[in-house]
XYZ file of C-alpha atoms in Angstrom:
455
model
C 47.359 44.092 39.849
C 45.286 47.089 40.884
C 41.900 47.510 42.583
C 39.137 47.399 39.957
C 36.552 49.239 42.041
C 36.071 50.705 45.463
C 32.581 49.186 45.489
C 31.746 45.606 46.426
C 30.792 43.416 43.458
C 30.055 39.717 42.948
C 32.730 37.785 41.019
C 34.567 34.475 40.737
C 38.245 34.696 41.607
C 40.491 33.593 38.744
C 43.256 32.699 41.200
C 41.366 30.267 43.448
C 38.059 29.575 41.679
C 35.816 30.609 44.598
C 33.168 33.324 44.606
C 33.778 36.794 46.038
C 31.519 39.637 47.142
C 33.871 42.512 47.897
C 36.264 44.868 46.124
C 38.465 42.677 43.851
C 41.855 43.301 42.299
C 42.374 42.710 38.599
C 44.487 42.990 35.486
C 42.743 44.720 32.576
C 45.234 43.334 30.028
C 44.798 39.690 31.130
C 41.152 40.138 32.184
C 41.827 38.504 35.557
C 39.795 39.213 38.691
C 41.076 38.046 42.070
C 40.433 38.365 45.803
C 42.645 40.825 47.617
C 44.164 37.961 49.664
C 44.865 35.968 46.490
C 47.108 38.695 45.108
C 49.827 37.457 47.459
C 49.361 33.701 46.875
C 52.763 31.944 47.082
C 53.985 30.683 43.727
C 55.166 27.385 45.227
C 54.052 25.300 48.202
C 55.023 21.968 49.685
C 52.471 19.591 51.137
C 52.672 16.355 53.064
C 49.727 15.090 51.001
C 51.799 14.781 47.839
C 55.033 12.867 47.316
C 56.888 15.366 45.090
C 58.774 18.273 46.696
C 56.628 21.209 45.530
C 53.419 22.278 43.829
C 53.099 25.431 41.718
C 50.230 27.888 41.330
C 48.883 28.710 37.888
C 46.003 30.808 36.583
C 45.831 28.656 33.421
C 45.798 24.914 34.240
C 44.966 23.853 30.692
C 48.076 25.575 29.342
C 50.461 24.262 32.016
C 49.269 20.678 32.398
C 49.071 18.389 29.381
C 46.722 15.856 30.994
C 44.925 17.592 33.838
C 43.066 15.439 36.347
C 39.431 16.265 36.996
C 39.653 15.787 40.763
C 41.605 17.558 43.485
C 44.443 15.416 44.835
C 43.622 16.500 48.407
C 39.832 16.576 48.761
C 39.082 14.550 45.583
C 36.250 16.914 44.577
C 36.030 18.141 41.007
C 38.472 20.798 39.796
C 37.308 23.556 37.422
C 40.164 23.972 34.946
C 38.996 27.500 34.012
C 40.357 28.847 37.317
C 43.619 28.817 39.218
C 44.968 25.686 40.904
C 48.175 24.326 42.372
C 49.759 21.619 40.221
C 52.797 19.360 40.365
C 55.382 19.873 37.591
C 56.510 16.231 37.936
C 53.137 14.466 37.563
C 49.435 15.161 36.908
C 48.572 16.093 40.521
C 46.326 19.167 40.885
C 44.654 20.697 43.951
C 42.255 23.482 44.791
C 43.980 26.598 46.109
C 41.987 26.501 49.357
C 42.797 22.800 49.856
C 46.491 23.380 49.232
C 46.683 26.130 51.855
C 44.143 25.127 54.453
C 43.100 21.466 54.179
C 43.103 19.733 57.564
C 46.502 18.809 58.919
C 48.150 18.823 55.503
C 51.101 20.862 56.862
C 51.221 22.988 53.726
C 53.757 25.802 53.868
C 55.809 28.074 51.641
C 58.983 26.479 50.360
C 62.066 28.125 51.831
C 64.937 29.236 49.644
C 67.406 26.868 51.328
C 67.792 24.116 48.712
C 69.456 21.801 51.215
C 66.234 21.481 53.224
C 64.351 18.240 52.572
C 60.828 17.361 53.652
C 59.321 13.930 54.090
C 57.495 14.449 50.800
C 60.588 14.219 48.596
C 60.577 11.271 46.213
C 64.193 10.191 46.232
C 63.723 7.904 43.228
C 66.506 5.389 42.725
C 68.924 6.186 45.541
C 70.015 2.558 45.219
C 68.750 0.656 42.162
C 67.018 -2.684 42.686
C 68.606 -4.035 39.520
C 71.880 -4.167 37.625
C 71.530 -4.197 33.837
C 73.371 -7.156 32.302
C 72.261 -6.827 28.686
C 70.227 -4.254 26.765
C 69.400 -3.422 23.145
C 68.265 -0.305 21.323
C 65.111 -0.481 19.254
C 64.910 2.852 17.450
C 64.829 5.456 20.218
C 63.669 2.887 22.765
C 66.092 1.172 25.130
C 65.034 -2.378 26.015
C 66.617 -4.099 29.016
C 66.816 -7.807 28.134
C 68.678 -9.258 31.112
C 69.117 -8.059 34.697
C 70.399 -8.969 38.125
C 67.885 -8.368 40.935
C 68.890 -8.339 44.602
C 66.092 -10.795 45.474
C 67.384 -13.677 43.348
C 70.667 -15.527 42.900
C 70.349 -15.960 39.115
C 69.996 -13.492 36.249
C 66.465 -12.675 35.049
C 65.581 -12.486 31.343
C 62.821 -10.395 29.724
C 59.788 -12.454 28.605
C 56.818 -11.180 26.576
C 54.479 -14.190 26.694
C 52.439 -14.904 29.827
C 51.139 -18.214 31.118
C 47.769 -17.813 32.873
C 48.980 -19.671 35.958
C 52.092 -17.582 36.657
C 52.389 -15.333 39.700
C 54.918 -12.593 40.330
C 57.232 -13.608 43.181
C 57.485 -9.966 44.239
C 53.799 -9.102 44.771
C 52.208 -12.585 44.446
C 49.668 -11.251 41.928
C 48.982 -12.745 38.459
C 51.847 -11.726 36.233
C 51.385 -9.463 33.204
C 53.492 -8.540 30.175
C 56.329 -7.755 30.137
C 58.055 -9.607 32.973
C 61.409 -11.088 33.888
C 61.996 -14.803 34.426
C 64.766 -17.032 35.747
C 65.784 -19.734 33.267
C 67.099 -21.962 36.072
C 64.146 -21.973 38.491
C 60.502 -21.074 38.914
C 61.019 -17.360 39.708
C 59.264 -14.388 38.075
C 59.097 -10.615 38.609
C 56.773 -8.278 36.722
C 57.921 -4.908 35.392
C 56.257 -2.869 38.152
C 58.186 -4.783 40.837
C 61.457 -4.488 38.894
C 61.059 -0.700 38.771
C 60.586 -0.274 42.536
C 63.524 1.651 44.090
C 65.580 -0.141 46.738
C 65.247 2.851 49.076
C 62.396 5.335 49.050
C 61.453 8.524 50.850
C 57.676 8.255 51.242
C 55.214 11.045 51.959
C 53.336 9.073 54.648
C 56.371 8.071 56.724
C 59.130 10.139 58.323
C 61.970 7.643 57.845
C 63.327 6.173 54.663
C 61.782 2.830 53.645
C 63.945 -0.034 52.410
C 62.836 -2.630 49.858
C 63.652 -6.101 51.150
C 63.174 -9.755 50.337
C 62.441 -12.756 52.582
C 65.867 -14.353 52.351
C 64.836 -17.501 54.190
C 62.349 -19.487 52.094
C 60.105 -20.612 54.955
C 59.947 -17.270 56.734
C 56.743 -15.317 56.091
C 55.917 -11.701 56.969
C 52.652 -10.068 58.014
C 51.803 -6.804 56.249
C 51.188 -3.855 58.603
C 48.546 -2.460 56.227
C 46.398 -5.417 55.076
C 47.317 -7.750 57.991
C 47.834 -10.697 55.647
C 50.672 -13.219 55.713
C 52.842 -13.058 52.612
C 56.157 -13.945 51.043
C 57.802 -11.602 48.562
C 59.009 -8.020 48.324
C 58.132 -5.486 51.010
C 59.071 -2.009 52.182
C 60.147 -1.687 55.790
C 61.241 0.935 58.302
C 64.275 0.189 60.473
C 62.990 2.455 63.257
C 59.410 1.313 63.853
C 59.495 -2.027 61.958
C 56.642 -0.981 59.666
C 56.297 -3.702 57.009
C 54.225 -3.092 53.864
C 54.010 -5.695 51.125
C 54.464 -4.207 47.661
C 50.844 -4.962 46.684
C 49.630 -2.520 49.330
C 52.486 -0.098 48.731
C 51.616 0.252 45.031
C 47.972 0.951 45.984
C 48.743 3.761 48.436
C 51.639 5.231 46.449
C 49.418 7.670 44.542
C 47.309 10.426 46.088
C 44.196 8.951 44.466
C 43.525 6.104 42.075
C 40.781 4.482 40.031
C 39.621 0.977 40.954
C 37.635 -1.285 38.647
C 35.092 -1.875 41.377
C 33.939 1.743 41.621
C 33.068 4.536 39.200
C 34.714 7.418 41.109
C 38.347 7.993 42.163
C 39.326 6.685 45.605
C 41.762 8.281 48.014
C 43.356 7.606 51.385
C 41.804 9.992 53.967
C 44.185 12.196 55.944
C 43.242 10.411 59.174
C 44.262 7.058 57.670
C 47.634 8.453 56.560
C 48.434 9.278 60.178
C 48.263 5.549 60.958
C 51.216 5.034 58.631
C 53.398 7.589 60.430
C 56.567 6.389 62.128
C 56.457 5.625 65.829
C 59.749 7.249 66.787
C 59.666 5.816 70.297
C 62.450 3.427 69.350
C 63.121 0.104 67.690
C 60.737 -2.773 68.074
C 57.508 -0.752 68.214
C 54.969 -1.069 65.438
C 53.284 2.068 63.991
C 50.557 3.496 66.191
C 47.056 2.603 65.074
C 43.944 4.667 65.481
C 42.034 4.738 68.758
C 40.457 1.334 69.487
C 37.183 3.124 70.257
C 37.075 4.563 66.743
C 34.249 3.319 64.547
C 35.719 1.861 61.338
C 33.237 1.639 58.430
C 32.497 -1.606 56.671
C 34.242 -2.220 53.348
C 31.854 -1.983 50.387
C 33.531 -4.993 48.772
C 33.241 -7.499 51.625
C 31.124 -5.722 54.303
C 33.838 -6.294 56.942
C 35.593 -3.573 58.956
C 39.245 -3.286 57.899
C 41.416 -4.813 60.643
C 44.332 -2.453 60.004
C 42.002 0.611 59.942
C 43.577 1.673 56.632
C 40.913 2.072 53.952
C 40.115 4.115 50.853
C 37.196 6.505 50.587
C 35.154 8.104 47.830
C 34.142 11.726 48.419
C 31.478 11.669 45.722
C 29.500 8.871 47.407
C 29.589 6.667 50.502
C 31.765 3.939 48.960
C 34.662 2.704 51.137
C 37.227 0.044 50.318
C 39.461 -1.862 52.751
C 43.020 -2.813 51.837
C 42.229 -6.531 51.495
C 39.641 -5.868 48.790
C 41.625 -3.037 47.183
C 44.522 -5.417 46.489
C 42.557 -8.521 45.428
C 43.996 -10.088 42.233
C 41.842 -9.467 39.162
C 41.906 -13.185 38.353
C 42.382 -16.438 40.242
C 42.683 -20.172 39.634
C 40.880 -22.992 41.420
C 41.015 -26.750 40.881
C 37.200 -26.921 40.530
C 37.252 -24.962 37.240
C 39.474 -25.221 34.155
C 39.330 -21.488 33.363
C 40.585 -18.370 35.130
C 38.102 -16.885 37.625
C 37.670 -13.126 37.226
C 37.036 -10.717 40.098
C 33.425 -9.590 39.643
C 31.754 -6.662 41.364
C 28.129 -7.190 40.384
C 26.106 -9.648 38.312
C 22.750 -8.325 37.124
C 21.467 -11.904 36.666
C 22.421 -13.065 40.182
C 19.029 -14.351 41.296
C 20.117 -17.221 43.577
C 23.733 -16.438 44.416
C 25.776 -19.222 45.983
C 29.406 -20.274 46.161
C 30.208 -23.412 44.149
C 33.202 -24.231 46.339
C 31.691 -24.090 49.860
C 28.087 -24.523 48.628
C 26.852 -21.706 50.874
C 24.893 -18.573 49.931
C 26.617 -15.409 48.709
C 25.535 -11.839 49.344
C 24.788 -10.494 45.816
C 25.948 -6.998 46.848
C 29.475 -8.191 47.675
C 32.403 -8.953 45.366
C 33.098 -12.494 44.145
C 35.059 -14.498 41.565
C 33.308 -15.824 38.478
C 33.836 -17.958 35.383
C 31.239 -16.761 32.874
C 31.686 -19.784 30.601
C 30.931 -22.320 33.341
C 28.572 -20.136 35.407
C 30.959 -20.738 38.317
C 30.809 -18.278 41.253
C 32.842 -18.301 44.460
C 33.560 -16.230 47.541
C 36.976 -14.510 47.290
C 38.232 -16.416 50.361
C 37.119 -19.714 48.800
C 38.593 -19.007 45.366
C 41.916 -17.693 46.685
C 42.371 -19.740 49.846
C 43.625 -18.556 53.217
C 47.218 -18.036 52.025
C 46.802 -16.498 48.574
C 50.009 -14.457 48.900
C 52.219 -17.373 49.956
C 54.045 -19.487 47.370
C 54.199 -23.109 48.583
C 56.770 -25.569 47.278
C 59.937 -23.952 48.647
C 62.373 -26.589 49.973
C 64.675 -26.122 53.005
C 66.915 -28.514 54.983
C 66.701 -28.343 58.810
C 69.175 -29.568 61.454
C 66.738 -31.936 63.239
C 65.471 -33.831 60.165
C 67.565 -35.864 57.713
C 65.593 -34.966 54.545
C 64.662 -31.648 52.873
C 61.273 -30.235 53.916
C 58.794 -28.397 51.679
C 56.304 -25.649 52.632
C 52.737 -26.882 51.974
C 49.177 -25.606 52.468
C 46.895 -28.257 53.981
C 43.721 -26.184 54.484
C 41.675 -28.305 52.039
C 42.864 -31.780 53.032
C 39.893 -34.043 53.753
C 41.837 -36.147 56.274
C 44.823 -34.068 57.401
C 47.850 -35.950 58.629
C 48.833 -35.659 62.303
C 51.752 -33.398 63.241
C 54.844 -35.374 64.306
C 55.460 -32.985 67.204
C 52.052 -32.292 68.814
C 49.911 -35.061 67.289
C 47.176 -32.626 66.162
C 45.992 -32.598 62.492
C 48.057 -30.429 60.132
C 45.169 -28.558 58.481
C 46.937 -25.231 57.851
C 50.438 -24.211 56.762
C 52.933 -27.001 57.356
C 56.390 -28.253 56.394
C 56.437 -31.757 54.964
C 59.195 -34.204 54.098
C 60.061 -34.502 50.396
C 61.254 -38.117 50.722
C 58.424 -40.395 49.459
C 59.387 -43.011 52.063
C 59.114 -40.552 54.975
C 55.761 -39.241 56.254
C 57.184 -36.523 58.521
C 55.122 -33.305 58.818
C 54.884 -30.471 61.397
C 52.767 -27.333 61.792
C 54.300 -24.122 60.475
C 52.138 -21.693 62.491
C 52.576 -23.448 65.844
C 55.926 -22.184 67.095
C 56.572 -25.137 69.427
C 56.126 -27.545 66.507
C 58.153 -25.605 64.000
C 60.954 -24.847 66.484
C 61.433 -28.568 67.063
C 63.256 -28.680 63.713
C 66.208 -26.662 65.079
């Protein structure tokens, strides 16, 4: 490129899409006009704000990207596809040139020629597969995996294409969707998105490799570091700082931005929130460092509560913010008070006297709720789902100090809860109960002194 004029002129730079008011450089054959500093833009960059190893600059986004996003993957503001951007060759990520080079603490830098160098942004894909294919068929050019072994279960899982409304995925504890894999011998199900999760993953928000694991012991429950909820199922963990993220949350924060049914604009995880997910390299046994306790955390637009974990999504276009608990709510739920599925509802224009059918208390019409349109049945999310919506009761385990097998049960809605055999207090929460109909033994699960009496 050569200088077009020694005089200052007003123009829009084709390389970065921002206005200029100086002496530009240009190409008369291509009819491109660029800032002097944009002449030397690096062809490739790497950024900690995207999970693939590099992004590439182009003057012609529409020619290079088949399905270009309309929003920058870093600042989430609109991208003008008539001007130059950085894009990812492995997905539909795009970013403004200025954002790619200068945005906050994004740690953007030119990729070095040493191919052995690896950054924390590399997506290592299936370093160790979560499954072993047992049987597959070819349908035209499509390869269909019919039967698999998954590390989380002792039996083979078979592909199923018909869903029962009441089924939950044992991996993420969300309502299952087609297609999914089922165990013919027991009540165990995994949906396709959980099957496809790699056993080990290099993640852009964390310095150390994360490992996909399963709660091997049936009565042992984890607490997610991101949403702070108790769960049983698949999770990603770090061996260095004991970060534990259930796969519901992990799927939500895997992308740079995403679209949620409860809001019209794309949502993204702010750079300051990503720092919370960094590894505390001080040694084993320390959880990831959270933000300063004095920091003011905004209220979630879905529930009007400040997110306990301080990890939340934000919309740049408007003031909408979404905490992890609301971001990962199941789109449908079941409750014994209604025969139909309850659907997650964000607003009801005819909500004149909103109340919850389950607890019989008022609802805030501006907050999310579950609804059955056919029965005109509305409920608070916590009432519809219960306190332990991501725990699967019914698992049976035998303990040394009791002669019969014990089952994990949820007693939060018992009208007259039975007294714990260890402490004598009512068991009105999670508990383990004897399966023998002639034995009334029960102890608290959450009270360590009660639960430890079984060993």
